[in-house]
Coordinates of C-alpha atoms and ligand atoms in Angstrom, one line a residue:
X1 CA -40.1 -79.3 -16.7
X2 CA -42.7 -78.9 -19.9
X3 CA -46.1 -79.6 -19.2
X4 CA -46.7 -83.3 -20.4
X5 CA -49.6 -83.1 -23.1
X6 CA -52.6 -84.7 -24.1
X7 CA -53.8 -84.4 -27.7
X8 CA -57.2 -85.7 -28.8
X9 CA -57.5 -86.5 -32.4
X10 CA -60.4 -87.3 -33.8
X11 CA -60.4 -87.5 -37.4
X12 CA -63.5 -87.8 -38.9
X13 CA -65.6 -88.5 -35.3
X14 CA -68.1 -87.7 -34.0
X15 CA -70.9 -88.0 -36.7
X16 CA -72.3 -85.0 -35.5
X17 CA -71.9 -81.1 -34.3
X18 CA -74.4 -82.1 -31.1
X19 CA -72.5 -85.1 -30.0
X20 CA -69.3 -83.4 -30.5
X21 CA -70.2 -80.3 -28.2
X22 CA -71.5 -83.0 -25.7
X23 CA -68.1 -84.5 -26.0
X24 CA -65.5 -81.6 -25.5
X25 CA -67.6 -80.0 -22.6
X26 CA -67.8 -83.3 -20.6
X27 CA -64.2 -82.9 -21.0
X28 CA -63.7 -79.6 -19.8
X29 CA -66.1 -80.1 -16.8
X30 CA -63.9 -83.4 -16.4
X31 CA -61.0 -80.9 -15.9
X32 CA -62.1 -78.7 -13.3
X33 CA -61.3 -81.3 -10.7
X34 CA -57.6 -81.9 -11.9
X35 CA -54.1 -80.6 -11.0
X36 CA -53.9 -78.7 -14.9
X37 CA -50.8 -77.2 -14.0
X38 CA -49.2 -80.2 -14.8
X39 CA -50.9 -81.3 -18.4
X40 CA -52.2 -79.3 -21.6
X41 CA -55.2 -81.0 -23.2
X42 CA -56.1 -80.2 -26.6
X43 CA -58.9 -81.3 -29.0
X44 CA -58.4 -81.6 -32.6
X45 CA -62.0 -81.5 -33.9
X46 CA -62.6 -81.9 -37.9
X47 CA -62.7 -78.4 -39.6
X48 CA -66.3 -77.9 -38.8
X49 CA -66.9 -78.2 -35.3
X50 CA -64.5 -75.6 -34.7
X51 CA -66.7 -72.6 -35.1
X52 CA -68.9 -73.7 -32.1
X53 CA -66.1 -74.9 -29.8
X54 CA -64.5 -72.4 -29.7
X55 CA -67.0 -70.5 -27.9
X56 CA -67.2 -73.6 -25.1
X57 CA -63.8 -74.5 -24.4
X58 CA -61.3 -72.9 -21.8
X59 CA -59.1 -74.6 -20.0
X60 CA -58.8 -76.9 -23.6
X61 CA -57.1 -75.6 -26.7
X62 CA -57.8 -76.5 -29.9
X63 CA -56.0 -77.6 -32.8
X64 CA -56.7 -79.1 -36.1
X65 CA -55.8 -82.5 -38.1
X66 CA -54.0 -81.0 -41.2
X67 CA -53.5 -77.7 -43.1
X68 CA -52.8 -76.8 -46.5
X69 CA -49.2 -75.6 -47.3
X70 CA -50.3 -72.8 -49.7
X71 CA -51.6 -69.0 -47.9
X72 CA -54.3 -68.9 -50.2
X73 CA -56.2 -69.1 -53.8
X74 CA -56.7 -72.1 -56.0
X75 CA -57.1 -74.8 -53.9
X76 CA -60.3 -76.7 -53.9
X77 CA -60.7 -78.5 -50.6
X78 CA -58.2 -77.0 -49.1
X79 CA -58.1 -74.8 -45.3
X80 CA -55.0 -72.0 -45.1
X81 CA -52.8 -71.6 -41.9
X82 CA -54.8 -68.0 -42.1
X83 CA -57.8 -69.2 -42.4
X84 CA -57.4 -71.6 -39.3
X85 CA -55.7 -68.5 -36.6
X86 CA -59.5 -67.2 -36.9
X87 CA -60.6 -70.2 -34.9
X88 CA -58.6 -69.5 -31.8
X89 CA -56.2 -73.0 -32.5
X90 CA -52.8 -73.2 -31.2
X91 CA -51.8 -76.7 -32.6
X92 CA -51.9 -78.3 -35.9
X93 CA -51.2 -82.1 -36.6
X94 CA -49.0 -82.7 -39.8
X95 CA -47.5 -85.9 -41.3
X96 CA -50.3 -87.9 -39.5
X97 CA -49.3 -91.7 -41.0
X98 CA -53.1 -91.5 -42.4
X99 CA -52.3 -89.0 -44.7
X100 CA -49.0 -90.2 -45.4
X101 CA -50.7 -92.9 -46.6
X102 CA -52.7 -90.7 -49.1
X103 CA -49.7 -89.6 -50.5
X104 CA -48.2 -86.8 -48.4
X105 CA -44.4 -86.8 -48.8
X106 CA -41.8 -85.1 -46.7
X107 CA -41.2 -82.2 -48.6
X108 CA -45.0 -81.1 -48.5
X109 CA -44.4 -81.7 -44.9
X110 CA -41.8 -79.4 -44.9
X111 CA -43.9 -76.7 -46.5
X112 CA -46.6 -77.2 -43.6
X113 CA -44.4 -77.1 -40.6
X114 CA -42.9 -74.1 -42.6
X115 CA -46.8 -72.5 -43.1
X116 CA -48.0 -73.7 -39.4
X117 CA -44.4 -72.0 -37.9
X118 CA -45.4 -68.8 -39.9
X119 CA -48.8 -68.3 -38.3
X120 CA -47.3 -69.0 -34.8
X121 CA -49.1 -72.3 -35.3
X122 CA -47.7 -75.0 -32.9
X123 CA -47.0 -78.2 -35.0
X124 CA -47.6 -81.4 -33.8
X125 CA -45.2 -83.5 -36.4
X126 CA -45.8 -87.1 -36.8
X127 CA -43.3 -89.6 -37.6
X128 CA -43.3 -93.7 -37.2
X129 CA -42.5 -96.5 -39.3
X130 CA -43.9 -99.5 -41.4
X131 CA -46.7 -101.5 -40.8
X132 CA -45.5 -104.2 -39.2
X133 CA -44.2 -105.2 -35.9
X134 CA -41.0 -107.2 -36.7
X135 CA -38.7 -104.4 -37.4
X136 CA -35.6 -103.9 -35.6
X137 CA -35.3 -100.7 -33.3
X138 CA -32.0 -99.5 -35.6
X139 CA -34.6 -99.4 -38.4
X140 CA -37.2 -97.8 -37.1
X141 CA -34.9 -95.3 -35.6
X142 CA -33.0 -94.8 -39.4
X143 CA -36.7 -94.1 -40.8
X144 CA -37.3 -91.6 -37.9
X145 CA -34.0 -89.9 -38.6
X146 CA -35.0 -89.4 -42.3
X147 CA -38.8 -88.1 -41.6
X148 CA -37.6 -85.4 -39.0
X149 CA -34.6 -84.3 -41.4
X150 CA -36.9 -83.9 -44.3
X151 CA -39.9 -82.7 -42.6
X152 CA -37.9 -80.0 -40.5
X153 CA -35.3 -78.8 -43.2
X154 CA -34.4 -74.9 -42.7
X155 CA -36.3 -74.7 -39.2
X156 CA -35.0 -72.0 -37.1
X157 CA -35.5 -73.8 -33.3
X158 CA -33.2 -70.4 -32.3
X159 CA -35.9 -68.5 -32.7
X160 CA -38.5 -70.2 -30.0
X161 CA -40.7 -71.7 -32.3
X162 CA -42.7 -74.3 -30.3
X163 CA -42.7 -78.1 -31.6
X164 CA -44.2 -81.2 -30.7
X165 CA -43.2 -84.2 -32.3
X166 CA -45.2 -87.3 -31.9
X167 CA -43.8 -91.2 -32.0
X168 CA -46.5 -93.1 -34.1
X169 CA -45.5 -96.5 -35.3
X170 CA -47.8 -97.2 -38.0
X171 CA -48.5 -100.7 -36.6
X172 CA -49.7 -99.3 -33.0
X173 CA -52.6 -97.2 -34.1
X174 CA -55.4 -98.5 -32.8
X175 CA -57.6 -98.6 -36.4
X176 CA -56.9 -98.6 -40.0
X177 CA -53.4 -99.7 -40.8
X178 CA -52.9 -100.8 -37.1
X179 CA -53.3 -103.7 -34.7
X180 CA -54.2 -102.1 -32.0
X181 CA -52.1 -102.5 -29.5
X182 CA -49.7 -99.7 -28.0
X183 CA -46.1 -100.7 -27.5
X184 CA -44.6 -101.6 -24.6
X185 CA -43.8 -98.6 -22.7
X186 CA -40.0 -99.3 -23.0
X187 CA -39.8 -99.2 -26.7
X188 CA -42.0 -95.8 -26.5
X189 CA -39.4 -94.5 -24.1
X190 CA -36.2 -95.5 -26.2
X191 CA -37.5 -94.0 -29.6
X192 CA -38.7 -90.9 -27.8
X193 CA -35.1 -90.3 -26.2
X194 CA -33.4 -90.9 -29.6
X195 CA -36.2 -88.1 -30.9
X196 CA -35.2 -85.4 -28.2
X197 CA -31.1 -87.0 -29.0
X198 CA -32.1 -85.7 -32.8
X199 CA -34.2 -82.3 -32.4
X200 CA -33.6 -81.0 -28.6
X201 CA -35.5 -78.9 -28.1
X202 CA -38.8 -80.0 -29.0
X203 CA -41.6 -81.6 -26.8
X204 CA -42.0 -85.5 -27.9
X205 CA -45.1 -87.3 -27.4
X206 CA -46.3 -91.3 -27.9
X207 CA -49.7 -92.3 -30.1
X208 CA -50.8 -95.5 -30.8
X209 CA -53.6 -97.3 -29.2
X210 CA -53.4 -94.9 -25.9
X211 CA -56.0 -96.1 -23.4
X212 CA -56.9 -96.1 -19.7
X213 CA -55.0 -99.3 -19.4
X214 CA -51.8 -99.0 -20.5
X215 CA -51.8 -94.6 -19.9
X216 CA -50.6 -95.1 -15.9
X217 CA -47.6 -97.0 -17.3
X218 CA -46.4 -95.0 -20.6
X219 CA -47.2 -91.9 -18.1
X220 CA -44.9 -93.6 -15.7
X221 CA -41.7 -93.1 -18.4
X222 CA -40.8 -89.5 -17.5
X223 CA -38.9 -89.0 -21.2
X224 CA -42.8 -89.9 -22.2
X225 CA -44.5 -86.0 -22.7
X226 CA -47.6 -86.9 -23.2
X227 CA -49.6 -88.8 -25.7
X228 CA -51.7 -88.2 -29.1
X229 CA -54.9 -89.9 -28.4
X230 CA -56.9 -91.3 -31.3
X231 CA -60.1 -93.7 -30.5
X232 CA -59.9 -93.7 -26.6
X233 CA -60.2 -89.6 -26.8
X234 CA -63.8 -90.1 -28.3
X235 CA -64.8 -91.6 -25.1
X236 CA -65.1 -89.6 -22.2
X237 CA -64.3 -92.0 -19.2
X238 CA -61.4 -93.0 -21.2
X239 CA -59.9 -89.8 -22.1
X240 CA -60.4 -88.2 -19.0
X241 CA -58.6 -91.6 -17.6
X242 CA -55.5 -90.5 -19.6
X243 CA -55.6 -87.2 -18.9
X244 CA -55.1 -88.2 -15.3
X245 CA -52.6 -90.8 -15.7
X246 CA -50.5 -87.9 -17.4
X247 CA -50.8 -85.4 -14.8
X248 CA -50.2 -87.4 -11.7
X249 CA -47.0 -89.1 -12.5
Ligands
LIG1 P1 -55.3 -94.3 -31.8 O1 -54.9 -93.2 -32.8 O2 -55.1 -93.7 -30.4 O3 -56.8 -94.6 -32.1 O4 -54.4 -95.4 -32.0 C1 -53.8 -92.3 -32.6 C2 -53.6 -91.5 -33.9 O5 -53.8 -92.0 -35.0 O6 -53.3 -90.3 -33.8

C-alpha cells in the first residue's frame, strides 16, 4: 500500500519567519511519537521560510505552493523549478483553485506539471469544481475529467514519475471562495475512486475544510490517501490531530 499523506498548505501564513519555525518544529517533535511508516507529512511554507526550514526539518519534507513554468530569465515575480531543487523540496502544489481563480488555465498547468516532472519535482495537482454545493456528482466528475486531461497532456506515468492529485471542491475550502465545511466522507471517497479510475497510477488525496473532527472519518475511507490541509495545518493540536487520524486507520 502507498503511504497515506498529509500536506500542509499554508499560503500566505504565518505572518512571520519566528512563528513559522515555532510551527514546523512543534510538528516535527509531534512526530517522534508516531507510527511514520504509515504517513508522509509535508509542509508547504511561502517561498521565504524555506531557507531556514530546511535546516530544522527531518522526518517532514517540504514543498512549495506554486512554481513558474519557464526555467529562467524575464520573469518578474516569478521562482523556477531550478531555483526551488536548492531548497531540499520534493513536492510542489499546482492548479490550487486559488490561483485558478487568478487566472491560471489548464494549459499553463500543463507546462508546470511538465517543469515540476522535469526537476524530479513531485506535483501535487489540484482539481475541483464550482462554487457551489448543488451540483450533481456527473458534473463535478465531467469538470474533473477535463482538468486532469488538460493539465496532464503528454505525461509519461511509464516512466515512474511520482503524482499526487488532490480532490478540492471549490465550495469545501475552509476560507475564501468556500463554506467551510468538508464533504461528507462518501462523496470524497466516490470522486477519489473515479480519479484513480481516470489516472491509475497516481496517489489521490481530499482538501477542503480537513480538521480534527471530521479527519478519523475521511481517514476511515481506505480509497482516501491522505489529505491537503489548509487552515487546520496552521494549528498545531489540530494538524498533529490529522496526522494521526491518517496513520492509524
Ligand atoms: P482548507 O484549505 O483546509 O483551509 O480548507 C485547503 C486548501 O485550500 O488547500
Amino acid at each position: 500500500m502507498i503511504k497515506r499523506l498529509i500536506v500542509a498548505n499554508w499560503k500566505m501564513n504565518p505572518p512571520s519567519l519566528e512563528e513559522a519555525r515555532e510551527l514546523s518544529s512543534r510538528i516535527e517533535h509531534g512526530l517522534l511519537t508516531m507510527d511514520r511508516t504509515k504517513v508522509e507529512v509535508v509542509i508547504c511554507p511561502p517561498f521565504v521560510f524555506l531557507p531556514i526550514l530546511r535546516h530544522l526539518l527531518h522526518f517532514i519534507r517540504l514543498g512549495v505552493q506554486d512554481v513558474s513554468a519557464e526555467e529562467m530569465g524575464s520573469f518578474t515575480g516569478q521562482v523556477s523549478v531550478r531555483q526551488i531543487g536548492e531548497f531540499n523540496c520534493h513536492f510542489v502544489i499546482i492548479g490550487h483553485s486559488e490561483r485558478r481563480a487568478l487566472g491560471e488555465k489548464g494549459q499553463l498547468i500543463n507546462r508546470k506539471i511538465h517543469a515540476a516532472i522535469k526537476h524530479k519535482l513531485e506535483p501535487i495537482l489540484c482539481v475541483g469544481f464550482g462554487t457551489k454545493k448543488s451540483f450533481t456528482i456527473a458534473q463535478i466528475k465531467r469538470v474533473v475529467k477535463k482538468q486532469l486531461q488538460e493539465a496532464l497532456k503528454g505525461v509519461n506515468f511509464r516512466k515512474k514519475n511520482r503524482l499526487t492529485i488532490a480532490y478540492e471542491p471549490v465550495w469545501a475550502i475552509s476560507q475564501g471562495l468556500g463554506t467551510g465545511r468538508a464533504v461528507s466522507p462518501g462523496h470524497a471517497a466516490k470522486l477519489i475512486e473515479y480519479i484513480k479510475l481516470e489516472v491509475p497510477s497516481a496517489r489521490v488525496i481530499y482538501g477542503g475544510s480537513i480538521d480534527s473532527k471530521n479527519a478519523p472519518s475521511l481517514a476511515a475511507q481506505k480509497v482516501i490517501e491522505g489529505g491537503l490541509v489548509g487552515g487546520a495545518s496552521l494549528h498545531f493540536s489540530e494538524f498533529i490531530a490529522i496526522i494521526k487520524a491518517f496513520s492509524q486507520s
